[in-house]
Coordinates of C-alpha atoms and ligand atoms in Angstrom, one line a residue:
X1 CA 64.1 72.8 63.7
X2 CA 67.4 72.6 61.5
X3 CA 70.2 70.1 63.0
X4 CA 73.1 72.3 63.7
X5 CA 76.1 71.2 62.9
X6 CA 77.6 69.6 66.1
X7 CA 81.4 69.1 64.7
X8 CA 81.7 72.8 64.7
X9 CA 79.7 73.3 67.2
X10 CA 82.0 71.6 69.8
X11 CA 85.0 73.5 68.2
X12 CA 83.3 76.9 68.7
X13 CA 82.7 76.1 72.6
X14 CA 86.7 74.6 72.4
X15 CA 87.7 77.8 70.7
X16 CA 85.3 79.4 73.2
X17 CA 86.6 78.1 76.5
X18 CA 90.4 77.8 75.6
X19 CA 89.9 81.7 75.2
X20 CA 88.1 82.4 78.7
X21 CA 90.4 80.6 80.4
X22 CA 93.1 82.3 79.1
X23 CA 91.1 85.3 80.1
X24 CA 90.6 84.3 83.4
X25 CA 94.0 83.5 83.7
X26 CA 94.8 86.6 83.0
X27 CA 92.3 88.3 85.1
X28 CA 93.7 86.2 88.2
X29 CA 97.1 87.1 87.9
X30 CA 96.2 91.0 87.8
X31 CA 93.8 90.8 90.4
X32 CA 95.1 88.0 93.0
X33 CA 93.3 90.0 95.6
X34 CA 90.2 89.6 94.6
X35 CA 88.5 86.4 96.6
X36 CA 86.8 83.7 94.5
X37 CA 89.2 84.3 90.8
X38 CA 91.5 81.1 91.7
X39 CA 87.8 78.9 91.6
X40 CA 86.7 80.9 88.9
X41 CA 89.9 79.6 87.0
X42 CA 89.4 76.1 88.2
X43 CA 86.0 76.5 87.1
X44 CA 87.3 77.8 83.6
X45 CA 89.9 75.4 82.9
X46 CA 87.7 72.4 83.8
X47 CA 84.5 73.5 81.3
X48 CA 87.6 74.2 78.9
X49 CA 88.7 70.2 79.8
X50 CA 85.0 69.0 78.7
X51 CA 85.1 71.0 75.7
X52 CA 88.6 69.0 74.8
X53 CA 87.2 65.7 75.6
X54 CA 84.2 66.3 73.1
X55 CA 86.5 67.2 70.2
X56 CA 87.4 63.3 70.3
X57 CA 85.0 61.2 68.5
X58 CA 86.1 58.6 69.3
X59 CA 86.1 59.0 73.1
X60 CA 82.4 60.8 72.8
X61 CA 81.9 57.4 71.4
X62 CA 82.8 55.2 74.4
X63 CA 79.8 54.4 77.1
X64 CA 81.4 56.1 80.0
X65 CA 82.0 59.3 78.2
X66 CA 78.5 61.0 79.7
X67 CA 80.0 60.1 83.0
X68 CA 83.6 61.4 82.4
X69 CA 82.0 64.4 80.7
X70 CA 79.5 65.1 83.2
X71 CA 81.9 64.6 85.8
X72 CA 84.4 67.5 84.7
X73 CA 81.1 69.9 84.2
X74 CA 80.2 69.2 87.3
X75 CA 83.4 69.9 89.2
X76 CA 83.2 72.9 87.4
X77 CA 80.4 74.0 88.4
X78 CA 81.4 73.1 91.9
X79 CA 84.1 75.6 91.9
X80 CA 81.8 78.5 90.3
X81 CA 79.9 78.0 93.4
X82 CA 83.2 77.7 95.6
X83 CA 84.3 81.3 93.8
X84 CA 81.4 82.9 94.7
X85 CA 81.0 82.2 97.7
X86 CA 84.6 83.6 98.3
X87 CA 83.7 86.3 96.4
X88 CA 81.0 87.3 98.6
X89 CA 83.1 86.7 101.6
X90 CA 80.2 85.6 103.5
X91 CA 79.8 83.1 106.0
X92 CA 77.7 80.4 103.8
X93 CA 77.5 77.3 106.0
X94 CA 80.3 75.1 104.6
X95 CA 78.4 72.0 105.7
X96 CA 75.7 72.9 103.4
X97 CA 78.3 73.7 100.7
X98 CA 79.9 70.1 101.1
X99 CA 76.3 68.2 101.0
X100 CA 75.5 69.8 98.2
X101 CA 78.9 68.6 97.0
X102 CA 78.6 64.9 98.1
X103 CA 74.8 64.9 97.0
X104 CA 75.5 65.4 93.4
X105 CA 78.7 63.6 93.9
X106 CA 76.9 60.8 95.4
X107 CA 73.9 60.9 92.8
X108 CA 77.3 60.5 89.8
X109 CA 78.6 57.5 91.4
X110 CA 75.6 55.9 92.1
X111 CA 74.2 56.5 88.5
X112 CA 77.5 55.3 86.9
X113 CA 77.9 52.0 89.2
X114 CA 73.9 51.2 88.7
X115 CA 73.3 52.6 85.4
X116 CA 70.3 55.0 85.9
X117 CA 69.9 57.2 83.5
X118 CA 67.6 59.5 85.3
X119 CA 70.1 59.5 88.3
X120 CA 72.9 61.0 85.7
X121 CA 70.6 63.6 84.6
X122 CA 69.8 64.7 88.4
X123 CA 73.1 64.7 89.3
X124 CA 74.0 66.8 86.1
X125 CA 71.2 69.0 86.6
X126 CA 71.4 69.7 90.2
X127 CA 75.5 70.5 89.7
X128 CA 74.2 73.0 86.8
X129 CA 71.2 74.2 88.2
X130 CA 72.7 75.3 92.1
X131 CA 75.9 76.2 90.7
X132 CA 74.0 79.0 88.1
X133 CA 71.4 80.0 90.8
X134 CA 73.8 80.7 93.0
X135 CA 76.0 82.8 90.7
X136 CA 72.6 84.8 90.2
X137 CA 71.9 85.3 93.6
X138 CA 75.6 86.7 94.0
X139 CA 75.5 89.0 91.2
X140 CA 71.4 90.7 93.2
X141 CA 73.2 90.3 96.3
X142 CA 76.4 92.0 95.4
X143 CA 74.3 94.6 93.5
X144 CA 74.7 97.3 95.5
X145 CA 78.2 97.2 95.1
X146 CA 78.0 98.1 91.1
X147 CA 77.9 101.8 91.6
X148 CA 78.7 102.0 88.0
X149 CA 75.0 102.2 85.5
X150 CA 76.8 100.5 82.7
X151 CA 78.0 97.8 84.7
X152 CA 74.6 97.5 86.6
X153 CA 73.0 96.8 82.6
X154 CA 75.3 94.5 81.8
X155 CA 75.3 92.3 84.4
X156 CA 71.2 92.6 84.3
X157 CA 71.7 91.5 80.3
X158 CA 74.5 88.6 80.9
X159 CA 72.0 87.4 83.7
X160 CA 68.7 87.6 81.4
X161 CA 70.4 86.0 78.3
X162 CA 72.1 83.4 80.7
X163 CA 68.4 82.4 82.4
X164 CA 67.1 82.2 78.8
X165 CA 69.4 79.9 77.4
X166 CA 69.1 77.7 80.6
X167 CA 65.2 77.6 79.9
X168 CA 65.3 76.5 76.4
X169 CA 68.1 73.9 77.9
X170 CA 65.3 72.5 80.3
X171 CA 62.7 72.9 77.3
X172 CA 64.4 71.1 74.7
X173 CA 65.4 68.2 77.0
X174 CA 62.3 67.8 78.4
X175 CA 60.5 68.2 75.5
X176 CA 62.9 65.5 73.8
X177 CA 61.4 62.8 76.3
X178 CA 57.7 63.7 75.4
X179 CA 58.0 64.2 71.7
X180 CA 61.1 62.0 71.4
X181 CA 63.5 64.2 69.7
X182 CA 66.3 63.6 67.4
X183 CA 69.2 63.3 70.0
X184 CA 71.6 64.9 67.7
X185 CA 68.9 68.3 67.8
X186 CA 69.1 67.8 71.5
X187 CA 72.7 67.7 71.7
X188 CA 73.2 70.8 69.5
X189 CA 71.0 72.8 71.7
X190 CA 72.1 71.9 74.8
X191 CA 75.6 72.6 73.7
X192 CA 74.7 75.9 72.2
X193 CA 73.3 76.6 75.3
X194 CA 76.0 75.8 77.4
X195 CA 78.1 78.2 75.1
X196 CA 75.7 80.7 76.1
X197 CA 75.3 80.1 79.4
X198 CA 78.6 79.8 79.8
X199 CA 79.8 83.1 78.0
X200 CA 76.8 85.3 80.2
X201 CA 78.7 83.5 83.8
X202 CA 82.4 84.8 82.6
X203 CA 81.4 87.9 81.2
X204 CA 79.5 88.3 85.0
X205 CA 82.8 87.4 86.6
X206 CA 84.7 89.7 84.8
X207 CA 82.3 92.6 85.5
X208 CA 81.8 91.4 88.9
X209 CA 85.9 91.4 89.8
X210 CA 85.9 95.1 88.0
X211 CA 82.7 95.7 90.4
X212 CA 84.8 94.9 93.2
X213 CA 87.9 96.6 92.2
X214 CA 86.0 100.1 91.4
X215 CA 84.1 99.6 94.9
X216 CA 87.5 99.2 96.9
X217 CA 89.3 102.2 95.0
X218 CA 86.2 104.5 95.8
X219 CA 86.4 102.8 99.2
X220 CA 89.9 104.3 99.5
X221 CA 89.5 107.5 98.0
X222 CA 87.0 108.3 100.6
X223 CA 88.4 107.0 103.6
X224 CA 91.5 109.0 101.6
X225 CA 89.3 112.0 101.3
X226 CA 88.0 112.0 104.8
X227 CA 91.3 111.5 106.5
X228 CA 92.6 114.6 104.5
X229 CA 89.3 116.4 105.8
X230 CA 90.1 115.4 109.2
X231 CA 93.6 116.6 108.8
X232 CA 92.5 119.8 107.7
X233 CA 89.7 120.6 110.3
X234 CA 92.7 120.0 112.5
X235 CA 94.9 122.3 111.2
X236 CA 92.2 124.9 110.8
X237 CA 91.7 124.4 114.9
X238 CA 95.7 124.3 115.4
X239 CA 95.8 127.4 113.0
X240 CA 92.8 129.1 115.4
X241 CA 94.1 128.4 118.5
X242 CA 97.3 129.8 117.1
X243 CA 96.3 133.1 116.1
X244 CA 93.6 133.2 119.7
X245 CA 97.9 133.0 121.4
X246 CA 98.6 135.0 119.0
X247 CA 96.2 137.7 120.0
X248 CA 96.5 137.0 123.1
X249 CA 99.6 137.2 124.0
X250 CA 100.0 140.9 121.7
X251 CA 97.4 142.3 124.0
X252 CA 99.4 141.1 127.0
X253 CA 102.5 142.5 126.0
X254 CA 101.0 145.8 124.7
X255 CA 99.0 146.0 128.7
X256 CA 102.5 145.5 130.1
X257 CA 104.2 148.0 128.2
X258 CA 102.2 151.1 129.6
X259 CA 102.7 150.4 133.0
X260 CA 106.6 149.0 132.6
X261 CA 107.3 152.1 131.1
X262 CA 106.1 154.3 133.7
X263 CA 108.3 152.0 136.2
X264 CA 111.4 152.5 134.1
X265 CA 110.3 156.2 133.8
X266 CA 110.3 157.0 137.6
X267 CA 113.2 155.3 138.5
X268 CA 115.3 157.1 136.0
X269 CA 113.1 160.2 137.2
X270 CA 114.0 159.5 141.2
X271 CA 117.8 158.4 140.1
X272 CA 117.9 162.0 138.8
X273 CA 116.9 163.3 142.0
X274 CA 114.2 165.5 140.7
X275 CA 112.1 163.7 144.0
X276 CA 114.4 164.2 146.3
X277 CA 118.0 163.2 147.5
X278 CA 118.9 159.9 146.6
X279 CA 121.9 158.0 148.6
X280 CA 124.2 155.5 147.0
X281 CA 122.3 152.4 147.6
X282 CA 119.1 153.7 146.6
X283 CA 121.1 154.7 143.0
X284 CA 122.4 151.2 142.9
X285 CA 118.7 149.5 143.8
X286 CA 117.2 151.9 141.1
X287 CA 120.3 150.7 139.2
X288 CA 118.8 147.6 139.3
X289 CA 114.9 148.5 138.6
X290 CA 116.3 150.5 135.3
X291 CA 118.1 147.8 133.9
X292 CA 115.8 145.1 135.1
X293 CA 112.8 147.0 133.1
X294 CA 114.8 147.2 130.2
X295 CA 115.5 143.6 129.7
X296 CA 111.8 142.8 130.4
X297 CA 111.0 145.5 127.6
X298 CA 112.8 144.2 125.5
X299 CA 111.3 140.7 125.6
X300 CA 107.4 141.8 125.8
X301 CA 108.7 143.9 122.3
X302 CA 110.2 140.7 121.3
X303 CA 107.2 139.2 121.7
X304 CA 105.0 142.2 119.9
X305 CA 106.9 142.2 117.3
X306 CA 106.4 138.6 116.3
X307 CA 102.5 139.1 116.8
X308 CA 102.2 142.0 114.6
X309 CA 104.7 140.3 111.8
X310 CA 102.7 137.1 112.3
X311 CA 99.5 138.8 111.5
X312 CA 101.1 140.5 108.5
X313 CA 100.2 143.8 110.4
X314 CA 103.7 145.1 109.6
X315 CA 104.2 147.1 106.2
X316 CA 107.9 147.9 104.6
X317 CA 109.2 151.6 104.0
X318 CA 111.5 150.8 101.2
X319 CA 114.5 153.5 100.7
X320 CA 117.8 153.6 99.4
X321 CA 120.3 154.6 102.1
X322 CA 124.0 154.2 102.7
X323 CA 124.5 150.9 105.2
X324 CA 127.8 152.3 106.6
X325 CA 126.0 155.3 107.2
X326 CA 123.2 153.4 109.5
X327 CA 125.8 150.8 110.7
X328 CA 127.6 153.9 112.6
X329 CA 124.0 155.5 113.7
X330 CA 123.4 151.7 115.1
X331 CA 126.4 151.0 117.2
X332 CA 125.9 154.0 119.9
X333 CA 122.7 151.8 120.6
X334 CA 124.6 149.3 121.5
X335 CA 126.4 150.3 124.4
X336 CA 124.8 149.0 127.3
X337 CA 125.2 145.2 126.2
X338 CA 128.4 146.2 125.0
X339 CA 129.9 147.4 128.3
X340 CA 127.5 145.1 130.2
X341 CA 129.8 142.0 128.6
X342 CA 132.9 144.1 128.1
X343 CA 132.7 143.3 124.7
X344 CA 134.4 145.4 121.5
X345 CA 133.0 146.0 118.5
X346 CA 134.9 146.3 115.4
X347 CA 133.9 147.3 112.0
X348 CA 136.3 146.4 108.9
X349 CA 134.9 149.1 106.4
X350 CA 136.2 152.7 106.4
X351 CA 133.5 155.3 107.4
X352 CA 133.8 157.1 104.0
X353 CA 133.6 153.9 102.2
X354 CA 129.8 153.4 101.0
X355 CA 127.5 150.7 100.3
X356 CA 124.2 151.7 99.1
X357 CA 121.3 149.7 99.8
X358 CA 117.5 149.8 99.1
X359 CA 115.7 148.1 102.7
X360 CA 113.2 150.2 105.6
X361 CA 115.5 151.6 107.7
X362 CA 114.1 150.8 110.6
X363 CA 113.7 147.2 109.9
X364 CA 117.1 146.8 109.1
X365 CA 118.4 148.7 112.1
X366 CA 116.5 146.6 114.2
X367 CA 117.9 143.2 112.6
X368 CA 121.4 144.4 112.9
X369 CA 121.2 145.6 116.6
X370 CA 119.8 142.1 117.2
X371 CA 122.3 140.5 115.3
X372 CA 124.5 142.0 117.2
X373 CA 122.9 141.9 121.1
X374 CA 123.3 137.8 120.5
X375 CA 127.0 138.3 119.1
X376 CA 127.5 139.9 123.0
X377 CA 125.1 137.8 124.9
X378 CA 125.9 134.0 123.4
X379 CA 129.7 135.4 123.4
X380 CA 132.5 135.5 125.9
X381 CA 133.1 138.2 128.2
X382 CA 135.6 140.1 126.9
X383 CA 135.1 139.1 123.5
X384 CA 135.2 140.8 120.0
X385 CA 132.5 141.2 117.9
X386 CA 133.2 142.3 114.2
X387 CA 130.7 143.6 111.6
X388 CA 132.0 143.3 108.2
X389 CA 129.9 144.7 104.7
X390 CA 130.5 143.4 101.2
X391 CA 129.4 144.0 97.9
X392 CA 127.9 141.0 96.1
X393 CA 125.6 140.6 93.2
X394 CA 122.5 142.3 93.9
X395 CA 123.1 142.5 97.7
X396 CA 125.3 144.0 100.2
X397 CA 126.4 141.2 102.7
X398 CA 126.6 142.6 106.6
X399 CA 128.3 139.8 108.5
X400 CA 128.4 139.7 112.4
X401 CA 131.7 137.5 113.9
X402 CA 131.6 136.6 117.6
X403 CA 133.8 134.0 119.5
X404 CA 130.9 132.4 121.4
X405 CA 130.4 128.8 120.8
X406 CA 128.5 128.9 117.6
X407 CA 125.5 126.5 116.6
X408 CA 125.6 123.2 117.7
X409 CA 125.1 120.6 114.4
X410 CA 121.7 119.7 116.1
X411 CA 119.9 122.9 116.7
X412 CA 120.9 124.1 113.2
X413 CA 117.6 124.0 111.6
X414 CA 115.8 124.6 114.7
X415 CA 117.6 128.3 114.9
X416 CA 115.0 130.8 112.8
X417 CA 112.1 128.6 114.5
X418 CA 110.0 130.9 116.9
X419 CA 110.5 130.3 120.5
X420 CA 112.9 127.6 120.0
X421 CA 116.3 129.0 122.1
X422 CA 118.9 126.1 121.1
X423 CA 119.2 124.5 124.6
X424 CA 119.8 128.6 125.9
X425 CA 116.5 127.9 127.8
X426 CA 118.4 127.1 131.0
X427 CA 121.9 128.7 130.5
X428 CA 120.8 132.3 131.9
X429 CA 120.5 134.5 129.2
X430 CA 117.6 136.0 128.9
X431 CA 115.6 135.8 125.7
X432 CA 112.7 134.3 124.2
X433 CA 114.0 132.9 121.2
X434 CA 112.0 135.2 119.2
X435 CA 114.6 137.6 117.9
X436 CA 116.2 135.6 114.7
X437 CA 112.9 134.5 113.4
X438 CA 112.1 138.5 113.6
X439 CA 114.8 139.0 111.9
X440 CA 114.3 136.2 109.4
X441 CA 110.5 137.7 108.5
X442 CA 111.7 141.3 108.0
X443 CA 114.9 140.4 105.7
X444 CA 112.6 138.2 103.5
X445 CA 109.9 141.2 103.9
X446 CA 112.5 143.3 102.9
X447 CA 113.4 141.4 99.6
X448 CA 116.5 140.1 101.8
X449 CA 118.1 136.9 103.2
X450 CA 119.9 135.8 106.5
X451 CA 121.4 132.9 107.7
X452 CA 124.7 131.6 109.7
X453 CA 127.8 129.4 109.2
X454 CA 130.1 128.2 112.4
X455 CA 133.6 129.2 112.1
X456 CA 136.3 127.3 111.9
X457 CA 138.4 129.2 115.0
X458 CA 135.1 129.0 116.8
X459 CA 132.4 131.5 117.0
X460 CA 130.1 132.2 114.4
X461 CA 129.1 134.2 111.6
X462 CA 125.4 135.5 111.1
X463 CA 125.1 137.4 107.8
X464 CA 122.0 139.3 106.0
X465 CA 121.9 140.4 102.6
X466 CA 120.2 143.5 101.3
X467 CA 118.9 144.2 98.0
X468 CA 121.1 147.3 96.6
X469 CA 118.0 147.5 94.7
X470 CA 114.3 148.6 95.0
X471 CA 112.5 145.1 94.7
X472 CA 108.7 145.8 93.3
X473 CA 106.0 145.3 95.7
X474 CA 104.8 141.9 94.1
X475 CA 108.7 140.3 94.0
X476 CA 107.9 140.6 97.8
X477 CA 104.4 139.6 98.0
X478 CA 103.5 136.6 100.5
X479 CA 105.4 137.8 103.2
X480 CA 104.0 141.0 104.1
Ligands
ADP1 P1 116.8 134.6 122.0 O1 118.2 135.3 121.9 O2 115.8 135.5 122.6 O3 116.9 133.3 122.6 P2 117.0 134.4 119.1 O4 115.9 134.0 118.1 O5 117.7 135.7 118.9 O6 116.3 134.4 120.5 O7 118.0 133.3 119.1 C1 117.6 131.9 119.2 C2 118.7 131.1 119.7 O8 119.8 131.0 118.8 C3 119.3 131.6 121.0 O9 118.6 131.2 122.1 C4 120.7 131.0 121.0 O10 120.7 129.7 121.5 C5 121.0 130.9 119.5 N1 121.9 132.0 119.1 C6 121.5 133.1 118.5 N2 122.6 133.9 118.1 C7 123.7 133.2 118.5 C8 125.1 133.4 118.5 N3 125.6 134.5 118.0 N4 125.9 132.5 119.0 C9 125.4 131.3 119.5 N5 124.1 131.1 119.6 C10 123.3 132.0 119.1

């Protein structure tokens, strides 16, 4: 067996250590998270201290060097012990932990003060030999935590070549007593060894903190995963349950419209007197059923109407058309909340002036006399309503002006949300708060826009824009 050369032996296993410590240094500050790395380092830097202390002839020289030596190994491998423990965050009896400690600490200082050479090597050995098997155990018992193959091979590999080397340390040693050895072939093996050894544990901590890292990010992706799956399911049930209402509350309203009509149908029918005479108080009590039916009419087709644009049921007739020409076709409509609030409307465009547009008809018609109906009913008795039309860039603007109190800064956003009234709920007026978020689904159908701004002299002003022009069908897609 050729000598190896032991001078540059001890500066490869300097070179060596200085660069896993650094390594490890490295590793602890990215990963201070991770239990066990500030032992590890510890464990590092003190392996790294031996290898300084052998550089120095002269001090491998002195008596008490196996001691001093032997003592910083050992403390090291104290702390690899210490890391993994951490690392495996289990509950490993401390009390065994520090007999261990004071066992081989014991078996030192008793070996140094009396001498005995075989009580060094057991103290050495024991140090070396629990602190390695329990790093092995560590690495089988965190094994199911390597989800990775190629981390699961190397660790396999780091622990093989590491249990090798550690045999041929026992062999050569032992062997050295029997067939008396040159000491300097023993040395050189057991440090080559150690190199070894040594390399396979910090290669295994550094796969083992990686281990750990990949196992807590899948960790998180799943729990991630599964709370977003949760989320979902819910929305799908909040989603369900909003389209049973949905449904449900369109059949409802389309059961209550047969029968309400035929209510407002004979009252008008019996006011005419086609039954029969009818004296004054009966006209004013059927007065009071006509009107009555109308404003529940209006709400269960309030209500349809948001059922049937929810469920996209609702398809736009696109047609160019004068605006003027439907805003005066409109206003007649108007009448009965009109007079019912003694309200005036006022139009600032001259009837021959004309401002074609491109919108269904209908829709529109039905956004303006809403527009309008809430200029009366949020206004002030008495009050003046004016409808303005501009020309603008690709649109024509219809404006509605009332004097009522406008939008309050809170309920702002809240105002084109369905059934949301804008604290109305318990001022009187009847409503659902379903009309402007009608009207916001048809505009946007319609290739349009609406929206409002307070005034400054009080009152507000809700405005739509129409498209002058024919929008293709897929410039509108998604809404209807
Ligand atoms: P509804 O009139 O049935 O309540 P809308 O969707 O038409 O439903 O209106 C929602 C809310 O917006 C109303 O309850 C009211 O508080 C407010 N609002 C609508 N138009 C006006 C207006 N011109 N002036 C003041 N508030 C208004």
């Amino acid at each position: 067996m050729a000598v190896l050369d032991l001078v540059t032996l001890r500066w490869v296993a300097f070179i060596y250590y200085a660069a896993f410590l650094i390594l490890l240094l490295l590793i602890r500050q990215k990963h201070k998270d991770v239990p066990g790395t500030l032992s590890w380092v510890l464990f590092t830097a003190l392996i790294f201290g031996e290898a300084t202390i052998a550089l120095d002839n002269d001090l491998r020289r002195f008596s008490d060097f196996v001691h001093v030596g032997n003592a910083v190994i050992l403390f090291g491998y104290m702390f690899l012990m210490v890391g993994c423990v951490h690392f495996t965050r289990s509950r490993l009896p401390k009390k065994l932990l520090l007999y261990i400690s004071l066992f081989i600490v014991g078996t030192g200082l008793l070996s140094y003060f009396t001498q005995v050479p075989t009580l060094i090597r057991v103290s050495f050995a024991m140090s070396v030999i629990i602190g390695s098997m329990l790093y092995s155990i560590i690495i089988l018992w965190r094994w199911n935590g390597f989800r990775s193959k190629t981390e699961k091979n190397f660790l396999m590999a780091c622990l093989a070549i590491h249990l090798l080397a550690f045999i041929v340390r026992v062999y050569v040693n032992a062997a050295s007593v029997t067939f008396n050895f040159n000491p300097d072939v023993v040395d050189s093996w057991t440090s080559l060894t150690l190199v070894v050894t040594n390399a396979c544990i910090l290669m295994s901590i550094h796969l083992m903190i990686t281990a750990f890292k990949h196992q807590r990010l899948e960790d998180e992706i799943r729990a991630r995963y599964d709370a977003e799956m949760n989320a979902l399911s819910s929305l799908q049930k909040v989603q369900e349950a909003n389209e049973s209402k949905s449904r449900f509350m369109a059949s409802v309203s389309h059961e209550l419209r047969t029968p309400l009509n035929a209510i407002i149908g004979f009252a008008d029918t019996i006011q005419a007197g086609i039954a029969g005479p009818v004296n004054e108080k009966q006209q004013e009590y059927l007065g009071y059923i006509h009107s009555s039916g109308e404003v529940l009419l209006r709400l269960i087709n309030d209500v349809l109407n948001f059922t049937t644009l929810k469920e996209n049921k609702v398809s736009i007739r696109a047609e160019a058309f004068d605006l003027t020409q439907l805003v005066a076709e409109t206003i007649p409509m108007l009448d009965s909340i009109l007079t019912k609030k003694s309200c005036k409307l006022v139009t600032d465009f001259k009837s021959k002036e004309q401002f074609p547009v491109c919108a269904d008809k209908i829709r529109l018609q039905q956004v303006i006399l809403n527009l309008v109906t809430n200029a009366a009913k949020y206004g002030p008795r008495g009050g003046v309503i004016t409808v303005t039309v501009e020309t603008r860039p690709d649109v024509v603007r219809l404006s509605v002006q009332d004097q009522g109190p406008g939008i309050s800064a809170k309920h702002k956003s809240e105002i084109f949300e369905p059934f949301l009234r804008a604290g109305q709920e318990s001022l009187g007026e009847e409503g659902v708060g379903l009309g402007l978020s009608i009207c916001k689904t048809l505009m946007q159908a319609m290739g349009g826009d609406i929206d409002f701004e307070n005034r400054a002299e009080g009152g507000s002003t809700f405005w739509i824009d129409i498209p002058r022009e024919y929008r293709s069908e897929s410039d509108l897609e998604g809404y209807i």
